[in-house]
């Protein structure tokens, strides 16, 4: 058994609320408990599922699924329109609890954050700190959360997911090597279904596969991504918990009431998105280099096409010109479209 030295340096906690929106709705209306609950548009609408409680998940309902499909999977489910203001208020309460523990927090979304508690661990075990946070959240909000305690962000995030709901999982440095052998690559944050399929074609399914292949071959086959993959497959991650809230991308999207096909209509909609983003970036004094076009076709399949410019911009006309090239790499004009999205990343402020 070997322990990589970087695994002995830090103690990171990742906290993630359980079925967040759904759990809040259950708290507000206890009659919902034990019933399948879906937060999203109504089943006849074209909306998608925000989340579902654990009862509904037994029927196969998942976040981002079309509400119509969720309805087919479980017609008796109770569909609730999201109340974002309520969720955001609860989120503030949770984040205030994190702040009472340490200033070294990296909020990831409304319901999750990383905390670096290394400095507190001379006096206390990270596990006890995590348990206290969970207890305090429950006391203040009557909601359960799951926590992962580990030597880095990658492992902490994997850990918090291992025993949901209401879990508390610790991954000690001494077990990282053994533990990672069992983890499928698809479980790693940042590896979605498309990448999973691509890696499988290279014979890479588990972290162990990647470790055995070795860094050199991975880089040969996959470039920079191979180098990153080798690190994470070994459970290594040197990213600090960064409380600085630096925006990584800025984007906007539109779901159409009816699918659209005509290229001119698509261009009009994209022009609107360019104007919107350009205005926002002007206000914020930000510009960016990478333009990403997202298209969701009527059959729900989704593609993104990106182009990185040599110079950053926020000019609507320039954004639109860049899009012209990206449009050619899609089926715009040939297939019906239900959603268009545009985002700019690689941002820098003036
Ligand atoms: P998650 O933490 O991904 O999901 P969750 O808290 O509902 O369930 P879990 O117990 O598995 O953590 O997301 C937090 C909230 O963010 C979720 O309650 C609803 C919202 N959300 C969306 O609106 N759309 C999405 O696609 C996802 C993944 C989440
Ligand atoms: Mg959650």
Tab-separated table of N, CA and C and ligand atoms in Angstrom, residues 16-22 48-52 54 57 63-64 84 109-112 146 161 164-165, ligand 1:
chain	number	residue	atom	x	y	z
A	16	UNK	N	-23.650	18.073	0.377
A	16	UNK	CA	-24.664	18.186	-0.670
A	16	UNK	C	-26.018	17.816	-0.070
A	17	UNK	N	-26.987	18.697	-0.246
A	17	UNK	CA	-28.312	18.440	0.305
A	17	UNK	C	-28.994	17.295	-0.451
A	18	UNK	N	-29.854	16.551	0.243
A	18	UNK	CA	-30.546	15.421	-0.378
A	18	UNK	C	-31.820	15.891	-1.072
A	19	UNK	N	-31.949	15.521	-2.338
A	19	UNK	CA	-33.146	15.846	-3.140
A	19	UNK	C	-33.637	17.264	-2.835
A	20	UNK	N	-32.753	18.221	-2.968
A	20	UNK	CA	-32.925	19.534	-2.347
A	20	UNK	C	-34.306	20.170	-2.555
A	21	UNK	N	-34.684	20.479	-3.803
A	21	UNK	CA	-35.970	21.164	-4.008
A	21	UNK	C	-37.135	20.304	-3.477
A	22	UNK	N	-37.033	19.005	-3.756
A	22	UNK	CA	-38.134	18.108	-3.373
A	22	UNK	C	-38.238	18.015	-1.851
A	48	UNK	N	-38.593	20.375	-18.175
A	48	UNK	CA	-37.821	19.232	-17.698
A	48	UNK	C	-37.890	19.147	-16.174
A	49	UNK	N	-37.513	17.982	-15.673
A	49	UNK	CA	-37.523	17.732	-14.236
A	49	UNK	C	-36.321	18.444	-13.593
A	50	UNK	N	-36.572	19.242	-12.563
A	50	UNK	CA	-35.467	19.830	-11.799
A	50	UNK	C	-34.876	18.766	-10.893
A	51	UNK	N	-35.734	18.154	-10.116
A	51	UNK	CA	-35.309	17.022	-9.298
A	51	UNK	C	-36.533	16.217	-8.898
A	52	UNK	N	-36.298	15.055	-8.297
A	52	UNK	CA	-37.391	14.206	-7.843
A	52	UNK	C	-36.992	13.667	-6.480
A	54	UNK	N	-36.708	10.719	-3.462
A	54	UNK	CA	-36.153	9.376	-3.639
A	54	UNK	C	-37.223	8.350	-3.980
A	57	UNK	N	-37.557	8.556	-7.642
A	57	UNK	CA	-36.361	8.049	-8.341
A	57	UNK	C	-36.425	6.537	-8.519
A	63	UNK	N	-33.219	14.086	-12.691
A	63	UNK	CA	-33.067	15.487	-13.075
A	63	UNK	C	-32.820	15.588	-14.574
A	64	UNK	N	-33.366	16.657	-15.166
A	64	UNK	CA	-33.142	16.998	-16.580
A	64	UNK	C	-33.940	16.130	-17.563
A	84	UNK	N	-38.381	28.940	-6.773
A	84	UNK	CA	-36.948	29.215	-6.648
A	84	UNK	C	-36.606	30.137	-5.480
A	109	UNK	N	-23.145	25.173	-5.807
A	109	UNK	CA	-24.479	25.444	-6.315
A	109	UNK	C	-25.330	25.791	-5.108
A	110	UNK	N	-26.634	25.916	-5.332
A	110	UNK	CA	-27.514	26.269	-4.221
A	110	UNK	C	-27.352	25.301	-3.059
A	111	UNK	N	-27.123	24.033	-3.370
A	111	UNK	CA	-27.215	23.034	-2.299
A	111	UNK	C	-25.907	22.311	-1.988
A	112	UNK	N	-24.777	22.804	-2.507
A	112	UNK	CA	-23.547	22.080	-2.185
A	112	UNK	C	-22.339	23.000	-2.108
A	146	UNK	N	-25.901	15.129	2.793
A	146	UNK	CA	-24.884	14.075	2.804
A	146	UNK	C	-23.511	14.709	2.727
A	161	UNK	N	-21.506	11.291	-2.224
A	161	UNK	CA	-22.530	10.661	-3.046
A	161	UNK	C	-22.696	9.176	-2.738
A	164	UNK	N	-25.952	8.367	-0.025
A	164	UNK	CA	-27.090	9.273	0.004
A	164	UNK	C	-28.374	8.488	0.208
A	165	UNK	N	-29.429	9.004	0.828
A	165	UNK	CA	-29.467	10.285	1.539
A	165	UNK	C	-28.953	10.162	2.972
B	1	LIG	P1	-28.457	17.954	-6.944
B	1	LIG	O1	-27.665	18.079	-5.688
B	1	LIG	O2	-27.770	17.431	-8.169
B	1	LIG	O3	-29.716	16.989	-6.718
B	1	LIG	P2	-30.643	16.851	-5.447
B	1	LIG	O4	-30.164	17.665	-4.305
B	1	LIG	O5	-32.060	17.109	-5.875
B	1	LIG	O6	-30.543	15.306	-5.132
B	1	LIG	P3	-29.322	14.502	-4.487
B	1	LIG	O7	-29.857	13.920	-3.240
B	1	LIG	O8	-28.977	13.467	-5.499
B	1	LIG	O9	-28.216	15.492	-4.257
B	1	LIG	O10	-29.091	19.353	-7.332
B	1	LIG	C1	-29.582	20.252	-6.358
B	1	LIG	C2	-30.818	20.955	-6.863
B	1	LIG	O11	-30.519	21.640	-8.082
B	1	LIG	C3	-31.953	20.022	-7.173
B	1	LIG	O12	-32.768	19.773	-6.023
B	1	LIG	C4	-32.701	20.741	-8.259
B	1	LIG	C5	-31.642	21.565	-8.950
B	1	LIG	N1	-31.290	20.939	-10.257
B	1	LIG	C6	-31.948	21.342	-11.403
B	1	LIG	O13	-32.796	22.234	-11.356
B	1	LIG	N2	-31.643	20.723	-12.596
B	1	LIG	C7	-30.705	19.721	-12.700
B	1	LIG	O14	-30.451	19.180	-13.794
B	1	LIG	C8	-30.020	19.308	-11.498
B	1	LIG	C9	-28.984	18.204	-11.538
B	1	LIG	C10	-30.344	19.945	-10.309
